[in-house]
mmCIF file of C-alpha atoms in Angstrom:
data_model
loop_
_atom_site.group_PDB
_atom_site.id
_atom_site.type_symbol
_atom_site.label_atom_id
_atom_site.label_comp_id
_atom_site.label_asym_id
_atom_site.label_seq_id
_atom_site.Cartn_x
_atom_site.Cartn_y
_atom_site.Cartn_z
ATOM 1 C CA UNK A 26 23.135 31.205 18.692
ATOM 2 C CA UNK A 27 20.754 32.726 21.209
ATOM 3 C CA UNK A 28 19.641 31.095 24.450
ATOM 4 C CA UNK A 29 15.891 31.055 24.952
ATOM 5 C CA UNK A 30 14.068 30.979 28.236
ATOM 6 C CA UNK A 31 13.941 27.804 30.257
ATOM 7 C CA UNK A 32 10.995 25.407 30.248
ATOM 8 C CA UNK A 33 9.930 22.736 32.653
ATOM 9 C CA UNK A 34 9.580 20.261 29.779
ATOM 10 C CA UNK A 35 10.399 20.164 26.084
ATOM 11 C CA UNK A 36 8.554 17.589 23.961
ATOM 12 C CA UNK A 37 10.478 16.680 20.800
ATOM 13 C CA UNK A 38 7.987 15.353 18.255
ATOM 14 C CA UNK A 39 4.399 16.599 18.534
ATOM 15 C CA UNK A 40 2.522 13.798 16.807
ATOM 16 C CA UNK A 41 -0.017 11.580 18.535
ATOM 17 C CA UNK A 42 2.008 10.744 21.662
ATOM 18 C CA UNK A 43 3.839 14.063 21.850
ATOM 19 C CA UNK A 44 0.761 16.251 21.457
ATOM 20 C CA UNK A 45 -1.117 14.219 24.061
ATOM 21 C CA UNK A 46 1.811 14.558 26.469
ATOM 22 C CA UNK A 47 2.078 18.276 25.756
ATOM 23 C CA UNK A 48 -1.553 18.806 26.656
ATOM 24 C CA UNK A 49 -1.276 16.734 29.825
ATOM 25 C CA UNK A 50 1.828 18.626 30.948
ATOM 26 C CA UNK A 51 0.481 22.092 30.161
ATOM 27 C CA UNK A 52 -2.853 21.526 31.858
ATOM 28 C CA UNK A 53 -0.968 20.556 35.036
ATOM 29 C CA UNK A 54 0.753 23.930 35.025
ATOM 30 C CA UNK A 55 4.140 22.847 33.693
ATOM 31 C CA UNK A 56 5.848 25.277 31.337
ATOM 32 C CA UNK A 57 5.880 23.207 28.164
ATOM 33 C CA UNK A 58 7.486 23.600 24.741
ATOM 34 C CA UNK A 59 6.432 21.313 21.892
ATOM 35 C CA UNK A 60 8.671 21.082 18.821
ATOM 36 C CA UNK A 61 7.717 19.329 15.588
ATOM 37 C CA UNK A 62 9.525 19.092 12.267
ATOM 38 C CA UNK A 63 6.210 19.652 10.473
ATOM 39 C CA UNK A 64 2.803 21.155 11.283
ATOM 40 C CA UNK A 65 0.631 18.556 13.044
ATOM 41 C CA UNK A 66 -1.606 16.962 12.070
ATOM 42 C CA UNK A 67 0.366 16.266 8.898
ATOM 43 C CA UNK A 68 1.105 13.523 6.373
ATOM 44 C CA UNK A 69 4.788 13.057 7.212
ATOM 45 C CA UNK A 70 4.391 10.673 10.142
ATOM 46 C CA UNK A 71 2.055 7.860 11.146
ATOM 47 C CA UNK A 72 -1.174 9.600 12.160
ATOM 48 C CA UNK A 73 -2.762 10.780 8.902
ATOM 49 C CA UNK A 74 -5.501 9.087 6.912
ATOM 50 C CA UNK A 75 -8.016 9.397 9.748
ATOM 51 C CA UNK A 76 -9.557 6.371 11.442
ATOM 52 C CA UNK A 77 -7.564 4.175 13.799
ATOM 53 C CA UNK A 78 -8.996 1.137 15.549
ATOM 54 C CA UNK A 79 -9.520 1.138 19.292
ATOM 55 C CA UNK A 80 -9.885 -2.280 20.904
ATOM 56 C CA UNK A 81 -9.718 -3.508 24.490
ATOM 57 C CA UNK A 82 -9.431 -7.337 24.430
ATOM 58 C CA UNK A 83 -5.789 -7.053 23.550
ATOM 59 C CA UNK A 84 -2.944 -9.456 22.914
ATOM 60 C CA UNK A 85 0.066 -8.927 25.151
ATOM 61 C CA UNK A 86 -1.706 -9.473 28.459
ATOM 62 C CA UNK A 87 -3.079 -7.264 31.233
ATOM 63 C CA UNK A 88 -0.639 -4.391 30.648
ATOM 64 C CA UNK A 89 -2.193 -3.664 27.268
ATOM 65 C CA UNK A 90 -5.772 -4.361 28.324
ATOM 66 C CA UNK A 91 -5.620 -1.995 31.294
ATOM 67 C CA UNK A 92 -3.865 0.667 29.232
ATOM 68 C CA UNK A 93 -6.471 0.361 26.460
ATOM 69 C CA UNK A 94 -9.316 0.786 28.933
ATOM 70 C CA UNK A 95 -7.649 3.826 30.477
ATOM 71 C CA UNK A 96 -7.042 5.279 27.020
ATOM 72 C CA UNK A 97 -10.733 4.865 26.230
ATOM 73 C CA UNK A 98 -11.632 6.863 29.347
ATOM 74 C CA UNK A 99 -9.210 9.607 28.375
ATOM 75 C CA UNK A 100 -10.563 9.800 24.807
ATOM 76 C CA UNK A 101 -14.055 10.293 26.206
ATOM 77 C CA UNK A 102 -12.715 13.041 28.461
ATOM 78 C CA UNK A 103 -11.135 14.691 25.425
ATOM 79 C CA UNK A 104 -14.477 14.544 23.617
ATOM 80 C CA UNK A 105 -16.176 16.169 26.593
ATOM 81 C CA UNK A 106 -13.517 18.889 26.804
ATOM 82 C CA UNK A 107 -13.775 19.803 23.119
ATOM 83 C CA UNK A 108 -17.339 18.941 22.166
ATOM 84 C CA UNK A 109 -15.899 17.014 19.197
ATOM 85 C CA UNK A 110 -16.950 13.520 18.137
ATOM 86 C CA UNK A 111 -13.663 11.612 18.177
ATOM 87 C CA UNK A 112 -14.616 7.984 18.899
ATOM 88 C CA UNK A 113 -17.134 5.798 17.046
ATOM 89 C CA UNK A 114 -18.430 2.634 18.734
ATOM 90 C CA UNK A 115 -18.702 0.621 15.537
ATOM 91 C CA UNK A 116 -17.603 -2.615 17.135
ATOM 92 C CA UNK A 117 -14.525 -4.453 15.813
ATOM 93 C CA UNK A 118 -14.725 -7.858 14.148
ATOM 94 C CA UNK A 119 -11.460 -9.823 14.449
ATOM 95 C CA UNK A 120 -11.435 -12.712 11.948
ATOM 96 C CA UNK A 121 -8.750 -15.383 11.712
ATOM 97 C CA UNK A 122 -7.883 -18.755 10.304
ATOM 98 C CA UNK A 123 -7.414 -20.693 13.582
ATOM 99 C CA UNK A 124 -4.617 -22.688 11.935
ATOM 100 C CA UNK A 125 -2.687 -19.416 11.831
ATOM 101 C CA UNK A 126 -3.958 -17.426 14.814
ATOM 102 C CA UNK A 127 -6.331 -17.904 17.744
ATOM 103 C CA UNK A 128 -7.988 -15.245 19.909
ATOM 104 C CA UNK A 129 -8.634 -17.614 22.820
ATOM 105 C CA UNK A 130 -5.656 -16.281 24.757
ATOM 106 C CA UNK A 131 -7.442 -12.941 25.077
ATOM 107 C CA UNK A 132 -10.597 -14.340 26.645
ATOM 108 C CA UNK A 133 -9.352 -14.609 30.273
ATOM 109 C CA UNK A 134 -8.094 -11.011 30.324
ATOM 110 C CA UNK A 135 -11.338 -9.812 28.764
ATOM 111 C CA UNK A 136 -13.310 -11.580 31.501
ATOM 112 C CA UNK A 137 -11.024 -10.260 34.260
ATOM 113 C CA UNK A 138 -11.327 -6.639 33.156
ATOM 114 C CA UNK A 139 -14.946 -6.542 32.056
ATOM 115 C CA UNK A 140 -14.360 -6.334 28.302
ATOM 116 C CA UNK A 141 -17.368 -7.617 26.372
ATOM 117 C CA UNK A 142 -16.503 -10.091 23.620
ATOM 118 C CA UNK A 143 -18.343 -12.605 21.465
ATOM 119 C CA UNK A 144 -16.742 -15.811 20.178
ATOM 120 C CA UNK A 145 -18.188 -16.400 16.697
ATOM 121 C CA UNK A 146 -18.171 -19.281 14.245
ATOM 122 C CA UNK A 147 -17.902 -18.786 10.501
ATOM 123 C CA UNK A 148 -21.649 -19.314 10.254
ATOM 124 C CA UNK A 149 -22.264 -16.640 12.900
ATOM 125 C CA UNK A 150 -20.058 -14.213 10.964
ATOM 126 C CA UNK A 151 -21.805 -14.814 7.634
ATOM 127 C CA UNK A 152 -25.266 -14.526 9.128
ATOM 128 C CA UNK A 153 -24.578 -11.241 10.896
ATOM 129 C CA UNK A 154 -22.487 -9.658 8.134
ATOM 130 C CA UNK A 155 -23.451 -11.253 4.800
ATOM 131 C CA UNK A 156 -20.703 -9.350 3.009
ATOM 132 C CA UNK A 157 -18.023 -11.390 4.817
ATOM 133 C CA UNK A 158 -16.884 -14.558 3.051
ATOM 134 C CA UNK A 159 -14.931 -17.014 5.212
ATOM 135 C CA UNK A 160 -14.319 -20.792 5.163
ATOM 136 C CA UNK A 161 -16.273 -22.909 7.639
ATOM 137 C CA UNK A 162 -13.334 -23.452 10.009
ATOM 138 C CA UNK A 163 -12.645 -19.732 10.548
ATOM 139 C CA UNK A 164 -13.458 -18.041 13.842
ATOM 140 C CA UNK A 165 -13.884 -14.467 15.001
ATOM 141 C CA UNK A 166 -13.827 -12.423 18.178
ATOM 142 C CA UNK A 167 -16.241 -9.506 18.100
ATOM 143 C CA UNK A 168 -15.874 -6.555 20.480
ATOM 144 C CA UNK A 169 -19.141 -4.599 20.503
ATOM 145 C CA UNK A 170 -17.705 -1.717 22.557
ATOM 146 C CA UNK A 171 -14.650 -1.252 20.339
ATOM 147 C CA UNK A 172 -14.544 1.008 17.315
ATOM 148 C CA UNK A 173 -12.350 3.670 15.763
ATOM 149 C CA UNK A 174 -10.891 7.099 16.437
ATOM 150 C CA UNK A 175 -10.611 10.037 14.054
ATOM 151 C CA UNK A 176 -6.847 10.393 14.411
ATOM 152 C CA UNK A 177 -6.318 13.795 12.825
ATOM 153 C CA UNK A 178 -9.242 15.288 14.743
ATOM 154 C CA UNK A 179 -7.770 13.861 17.958
ATOM 155 C CA UNK A 180 -4.411 15.523 17.366
ATOM 156 C CA UNK A 181 -6.091 18.791 16.395
ATOM 157 C CA UNK A 182 -8.096 18.660 19.629
ATOM 158 C CA UNK A 183 -4.985 18.026 21.737
ATOM 159 C CA UNK A 184 -3.147 20.819 19.952
ATOM 160 C CA UNK A 185 -5.921 23.324 20.613
ATOM 161 C CA UNK A 186 -6.210 22.411 24.287
ATOM 162 C CA UNK A 187 -2.439 22.314 24.823
ATOM 163 C CA UNK A 188 -1.995 25.831 23.439
ATOM 164 C CA UNK A 189 -4.984 27.084 25.416
ATOM 165 C CA UNK A 190 -3.401 25.599 28.559
ATOM 166 C CA UNK A 191 -0.233 27.584 27.938
ATOM 167 C CA UNK A 192 1.994 25.254 25.926
ATOM 168 C CA UNK A 193 4.165 26.768 23.209
ATOM 169 C CA UNK A 194 4.266 24.933 19.879
ATOM 170 C CA UNK A 195 7.063 25.328 17.346
ATOM 171 C CA UNK A 196 6.088 23.878 13.957
ATOM 172 C CA UNK A 197 8.226 23.176 10.872
ATOM 173 C CA UNK A 198 11.229 23.168 13.200
ATOM 174 C CA UNK A 199 13.892 20.465 13.076
ATOM 175 C CA UNK A 200 15.709 19.580 16.272
ATOM 176 C CA UNK A 201 19.423 19.425 15.531
ATOM 177 C CA UNK A 202 20.744 18.622 18.986
ATOM 178 C CA UNK A 203 19.766 17.301 22.414
ATOM 179 C CA UNK A 204 22.416 17.642 25.119
ATOM 180 C CA UNK A 205 21.518 16.281 28.576
ATOM 181 C CA UNK A 206 23.280 17.589 31.664
ATOM 182 C CA UNK A 207 22.680 16.573 35.266
ATOM 183 C CA UNK A 208 20.292 19.425 36.076
ATOM 184 C CA UNK A 209 18.895 20.348 32.658
ATOM 185 C CA UNK A 210 18.752 19.468 28.964
ATOM 186 C CA UNK A 211 19.642 21.746 26.066
ATOM 187 C CA UNK A 212 17.712 21.356 22.818
ATOM 188 C CA UNK A 213 18.932 23.125 19.681
ATOM 189 C CA UNK A 214 17.014 23.918 16.507
ATOM 190 C CA UNK A 215 19.210 25.483 13.876
ATOM 191 C CA UNK A 216 20.168 28.891 15.220
ATOM 192 C CA UNK A 217 18.109 28.676 18.409
ATOM 193 C CA UNK A 218 18.703 26.902 21.689
ATOM 194 C CA UNK A 219 16.271 26.022 24.494
ATOM 195 C CA UNK A 220 16.754 24.537 27.938
ATOM 196 C CA UNK A 221 14.411 22.497 30.106
ATOM 197 C CA UNK A 222 14.449 20.500 33.280
ATOM 198 C CA UNK A 223 13.285 17.457 31.314
ATOM 199 C CA UNK A 224 12.805 16.351 27.722
ATOM 200 C CA UNK A 225 10.334 13.886 26.229
ATOM 201 C CA UNK A 226 11.467 12.285 22.959
ATOM 202 C CA UNK A 227 8.448 11.164 20.911
ATOM 203 C CA UNK A 228 9.997 11.255 17.457
ATOM 204 C CA UNK A 229 7.972 8.494 15.813
ATOM 205 C CA UNK A 230 9.433 7.242 12.538
ATOM 206 C CA UNK A 231 12.239 9.787 12.933
ATOM 207 C CA UNK A 232 13.709 8.085 16.023
ATOM 208 C CA UNK A 233 16.805 7.007 14.136
ATOM 209 C CA UNK A 234 17.697 10.691 13.753
ATOM 210 C CA UNK A 235 18.587 10.617 17.459
ATOM 211 C CA UNK A 236 20.722 7.470 17.394
ATOM 212 C CA UNK A 237 23.766 9.326 18.749
ATOM 213 C CA UNK A 238 21.769 10.238 21.864
ATOM 214 C CA UNK A 239 20.149 6.843 22.316
ATOM 215 C CA UNK A 240 20.508 3.946 19.904
ATOM 216 C CA UNK A 241 17.240 2.069 20.308
ATOM 217 C CA UNK A 242 15.953 -0.626 17.930
ATOM 218 C CA UNK A 243 13.071 1.411 16.558
ATOM 219 C CA UNK A 244 12.941 1.037 12.783
ATOM 220 C CA UNK A 245 10.694 2.727 10.268
ATOM 221 C CA UNK A 246 8.966 1.059 7.329
ATOM 222 C CA UNK A 247 6.867 2.381 4.489
ATOM 223 C CA UNK A 248 3.275 1.151 4.623
ATOM 224 C CA UNK A 249 0.253 1.750 2.408
ATOM 225 C CA UNK A 250 -3.502 1.889 2.913
ATOM 226 C CA UNK A 251 -6.261 2.090 0.344
ATOM 227 C CA UNK A 252 -9.926 3.036 0.149
ATOM 228 C CA UNK A 253 -12.056 0.865 -2.164
ATOM 229 C CA UNK A 254 -15.557 1.450 -3.472
ATOM 230 C CA UNK A 255 -18.036 -1.144 -2.151
ATOM 231 C CA UNK A 256 -20.810 -2.519 -4.337
ATOM 232 C CA UNK A 257 -23.577 -1.577 -1.912
ATOM 233 C CA UNK A 258 -24.281 0.204 1.360
ATOM 234 C CA UNK A 259 -23.914 -2.901 3.547
ATOM 235 C CA UNK A 260 -20.297 -1.850 4.188
ATOM 236 C CA UNK A 261 -21.234 1.658 5.308
ATOM 237 C CA UNK A 262 -20.417 3.049 8.729
ATOM 238 C CA UNK A 263 -23.317 2.392 11.045
ATOM 239 C CA UNK A 264 -23.947 -1.093 9.680
ATOM 240 C CA UNK A 265 -20.465 -2.558 9.247
ATOM 241 C CA UNK A 266 -17.772 -2.709 11.962
ATOM 242 C CA UNK A 267 -14.082 -2.048 11.987
ATOM 243 C CA UNK A 268 -12.197 -5.262 11.326
ATOM 244 C CA UNK A 269 -8.973 -7.240 11.422
ATOM 245 C CA UNK A 270 -8.269 -10.305 9.325
ATOM 246 C CA UNK A 271 -5.473 -12.834 9.591
ATOM 247 C CA UNK A 272 -4.610 -15.881 7.515
ATOM 248 C CA UNK A 273 -1.519 -17.443 5.948
ATOM 249 C CA UNK A 274 -1.159 -14.493 3.565
ATOM 250 C CA UNK A 275 -0.740 -11.943 6.366
ATOM 251 C CA UNK A 276 -2.558 -9.667 8.783
ATOM 252 C CA UNK A 277 -4.913 -6.898 7.665
ATOM 253 C CA UNK A 278 -7.078 -4.242 9.313
ATOM 254 C CA UNK A 279 -9.757 -1.921 8.071
ATOM 255 C CA UNK A 280 -12.816 0.237 8.463
ATOM 256 C CA UNK A 281 -16.298 0.627 7.023
ATOM 257 C CA UNK A 282 -17.017 3.254 4.388
ATOM 258 C CA UNK A 283 -17.295 6.514 6.331
ATOM 259 C CA UNK A 284 -19.266 9.202 4.550
ATOM 260 C CA UNK A 285 -18.820 7.493 1.192
ATOM 261 C CA UNK A 286 -15.017 7.467 1.463
ATOM 262 C CA UNK A 287 -14.842 3.742 0.686
ATOM 263 C CA UNK A 288 -13.778 0.704 2.710
ATOM 264 C CA UNK A 289 -10.292 1.375 4.082
ATOM 265 C CA UNK A 290 -7.817 -1.502 4.366
ATOM 266 C CA UNK A 291 -4.155 -1.781 5.290
ATOM 267 C CA UNK A 292 -1.695 -4.557 5.985
ATOM 268 C CA UNK A 293 -0.043 -4.834 9.390
ATOM 269 C CA UNK A 294 2.945 -7.007 8.511
ATOM 270 C CA UNK A 295 5.560 -6.405 5.836
ATOM 271 C CA UNK A 296 6.566 -3.008 4.496
ATOM 272 C CA UNK A 297 9.592 -1.401 2.853
ATOM 273 C CA UNK A 298 12.401 -0.097 5.123
ATOM 274 C CA UNK A 299 12.631 3.704 5.329
ATOM 275 C CA UNK A 300 15.259 5.986 6.852
ATOM 276 C CA UNK A 301 14.754 9.565 8.082
ATOM 277 C CA UNK A 302 15.608 11.991 5.314
ATOM 278 C CA UNK A 303 14.775 9.588 2.504
ATOM 279 C CA UNK A 304 11.850 10.405 0.190
ATOM 280 C CA UNK A 305 8.708 8.398 0.892
ATOM 281 C CA UNK A 306 7.601 6.799 -2.333
ATOM 282 C CA UNK A 307 3.916 7.503 -3.015
ATOM 283 C CA UNK A 308 1.149 4.924 -3.185
ATOM 284 C CA UNK A 309 1.443 3.007 -6.455
ATOM 285 C CA UNK A 310 5.227 3.146 -6.598
ATOM 286 C CA UNK A 311 5.160 -0.643 -6.152
ATOM 287 C CA UNK A 312 2.719 -2.915 -8.023
ATOM 288 C CA UNK A 313 1.859 -4.679 -4.773
ATOM 289 C CA UNK A 314 0.593 -1.462 -3.178
ATOM 290 C CA UNK A 315 -2.875 -1.920 -4.621
ATOM 291 C CA UNK A 316 -2.684 -5.583 -5.594
ATOM 292 C CA UNK A 317 -1.960 -6.828 -2.074
ATOM 293 C CA UNK A 318 -4.825 -4.897 -0.501
ATOM 294 C CA UNK A 319 -7.219 -5.832 -3.275
ATOM 295 C CA UNK A 320 -6.345 -9.522 -2.973
ATOM 296 C CA UNK A 321 -7.194 -9.456 0.738
ATOM 297 C CA UNK A 322 -10.554 -7.790 0.099
ATOM 298 C CA UNK A 323 -11.360 -10.240 -2.688
ATOM 299 C CA UNK A 324 -10.637 -13.096 -0.290
ATOM 300 C CA UNK A 325 -12.991 -12.096 2.549
ATOM 301 C CA UNK A 326 -14.866 -8.911 1.576
ATOM 302 C CA UNK A 327 -15.366 -9.352 -2.176
ATOM 303 C CA UNK A 328 -18.249 -6.895 -2.238
ATOM 304 C CA UNK A 329 -15.884 -4.173 -1.056
ATOM 305 C CA UNK A 330 -13.183 -4.832 -3.664
ATOM 306 C CA UNK A 331 -14.380 -2.296 -6.185
ATOM 307 C CA UNK A 332 -12.602 0.683 -7.700
ATOM 308 C CA UNK A 333 -9.634 2.088 -5.795
ATOM 309 C CA UNK A 334 -10.807 5.507 -4.670
ATOM 310 C CA UNK A 335 -7.653 6.618 -2.895
ATOM 311 C CA UNK A 336 -4.344 5.253 -1.684
ATOM 312 C CA UNK A 337 -1.699 6.760 0.591
ATOM 313 C CA UNK A 338 1.717 5.811 1.877
ATOM 314 C CA UNK A 339 2.666 6.344 5.505
ATOM 315 C CA UNK A 340 5.271 5.183 8.000
ATOM 316 C CA UNK A 341 5.304 2.593 10.748
ATOM 317 C CA UNK A 342 7.859 2.861 13.555
ATOM 318 C CA UNK A 343 8.226 -0.473 15.273
ATOM 319 C CA UNK A 344 10.420 -2.365 17.731
ATOM 320 C CA UNK A 345 11.606 -5.957 17.069
ATOM 321 C CA UNK A 346 8.965 -7.440 19.377
ATOM 322 C CA UNK A 347 6.315 -4.839 18.381
ATOM 323 C CA UNK A 348 5.830 -3.839 22.012
ATOM 324 C CA UNK A 349 6.163 -0.162 22.833
ATOM 325 C CA UNK A 350 9.207 1.581 24.236
ATOM 326 C CA UNK A 351 8.367 3.813 27.220
ATOM 327 C CA UNK A 352 11.264 4.434 29.572
ATOM 328 C CA UNK A 353 13.838 6.917 30.824
ATOM 329 C CA UNK A 354 17.231 7.247 29.159
ATOM 330 C CA UNK A 355 19.551 4.776 30.948
ATOM 331 C CA UNK A 356 22.131 7.478 31.706
ATOM 332 C CA UNK A 357 19.973 10.599 31.781
ATOM 333 C CA UNK A 358 16.738 10.197 33.773
ATOM 334 C CA UNK A 359 15.670 13.695 32.701
ATOM 335 C CA UNK A 360 15.211 12.380 29.132
ATOM 336 C CA UNK A 361 12.117 10.226 28.631
ATOM 337 C CA UNK A 362 11.726 7.954 25.616
ATOM 338 C CA UNK A 363 8.465 6.912 23.989
ATOM 339 C CA UNK A 364 8.480 5.139 20.629
ATOM 340 C CA UNK A 365 7.738 2.034 18.619
ATOM 341 C CA UNK A 366 3.982 2.667 18.551
ATOM 342 C CA UNK A 367 3.005 2.249 14.922
ATOM 343 C CA UNK A 368 0.727 -0.513 13.814
ATOM 344 C CA UNK A 369 -1.271 -0.584 17.012
ATOM 345 C CA UNK A 370 -0.298 2.435 19.072
ATOM 346 C CA UNK A 371 -2.582 5.341 18.221
ATOM 347 C CA UNK A 372 -5.458 4.094 20.373
ATOM 348 C CA UNK A 373 -3.146 4.347 23.413
ATOM 349 C CA UNK A 374 -1.997 7.940 22.784
ATOM 350 C CA UNK A 375 -4.328 9.468 25.357
ATOM 351 C CA UNK A 376 -3.032 7.143 28.088
ATOM 352 C CA UNK A 377 0.615 7.396 27.017
ATOM 353 C CA UNK A 378 0.483 11.193 27.303
ATOM 354 C CA UNK A 379 -0.855 10.755 30.818
ATOM 355 C CA UNK A 380 1.907 8.249 31.665
ATOM 356 C CA UNK A 381 4.628 10.635 30.541
ATOM 357 C CA UNK A 382 3.085 13.552 32.420
ATOM 358 C CA UNK A 383 2.780 11.450 35.589
ATOM 359 C CA UNK A 384 6.440 10.464 35.359
ATOM 360 C CA UNK A 385 7.513 14.087 35.002
ATOM 361 C CA UNK A 386 5.167 15.625 37.558
ATOM 362 C CA UNK A 387 5.005 12.850 40.156
ATOM 363 C CA UNK A 388 8.251 10.967 39.591
ATOM 364 C CA UNK A 389 6.583 7.634 38.794
ATOM 365 C CA UNK A 390 4.786 6.090 35.840
ATOM 366 C CA UNK A 391 1.604 5.486 37.803
ATOM 367 C CA UNK A 392 1.221 1.909 36.535
ATOM 368 C CA UNK A 393 3.269 -1.202 35.746
ATOM 369 C CA UNK A 394 4.874 -0.718 32.340
ATOM 370 C CA UNK A 395 7.842 -3.068 32.692
ATOM 371 C CA UNK A 396 6.747 -4.640 29.396
ATOM 372 C CA UNK A 397 7.838 -1.435 27.645
ATOM 373 C CA UNK A 398 11.246 -1.032 29.307
ATOM 374 C CA UNK A 399 14.378 -0.296 27.306
ATOM 375 C CA UNK A 400 16.322 -2.948 29.221
ATOM 376 C CA UNK A 401 14.683 -5.736 27.226
ATOM 377 C CA UNK A 402 16.897 -4.770 24.282
ATOM 378 C CA UNK A 403 20.607 -5.524 24.376
ATOM 379 C CA UNK A 404 23.059 -4.154 23.611
ATOM 380 C CA UNK A 405 21.954 -0.506 23.757
ATOM 381 C CA UNK A 406 24.435 2.176 22.822
ATOM 382 C CA UNK A 407 24.018 5.566 24.424
ATOM 383 C CA UNK A 408 26.116 8.704 24.568
ATOM 384 C CA UNK A 409 25.867 12.058 26.229
ATOM 385 C CA UNK A 410 24.415 14.107 23.421
ATOM 386 C CA UNK A 411 23.137 14.401 19.906
#
């Protein structure tokens, strides 16, 4: 085994959070190494399949709302730096059966932080978007300034800028060991070994691979999304918003038909457990893969429930309470942890990368993120190395 040169920071996992952090670190002049088991953007994690919703009137209180607004600023800065269109202001229509879920708890935070929202009745919804079919007692919260991000383009943009800023990126490289010491951390990849002052672990759905270093309750599940052919152009991007939908059957999210790709829909809850190293069964491996998504469309967007154009399987990585994990290792402060983002995390990637870079460069997170602390989980097993 050969010892490579030392870095200021090594980022293990260069997906959405890791690539954002790598760019932030490199542009600040820190000698940065990014290592990914694949070649991002790729289809082995949680970021493929393009659009991801970005919303600001968020559940979870001010921590999320302020972080979402900061993330929005950072996405616009990324657009300016690359000249790429990464964010579409389509608006997001959040529909719910009030017997199951209410958005009213978000209204005070929206007012406090200047987030524009509209409280809509079922009649309002049907009049503005005739393709939506909802019972009379349903309600919706519409965010006109929300929209969606082109996830793969975002990661490609961060990758380009990170490398231009001096970061080194190792692709198709599995990390086989992380050994923290008091003054440095050693990271091994097969026959090679690297050392750094600090390490950022952003392993996504592969977090369980590092359980011997830090046993955190981040689990991975197989999820599916599908694109369906609408019956007319009323569901096209530019006239139809991004959306979420919740009733007794579950919670769903989706997007208008972008460039004729079809209306995209996925389900937030549920999923099949997955472990790192296991094969990911493709879309259609389970009868419910298409049937579940189609049933939701038939219930509230029947005009979009046409032919299945495409379906893909991906991975969620989630914590028990579905809040993020952003913290330092309890025994090794030179190892930072960031995980549990899937399902609602991509929109925050630009701000999370900044948080991690602030912690490394300045010694503090730069904002109150106690909500994401590791200490909320107990017990937590940790050891000295992987």
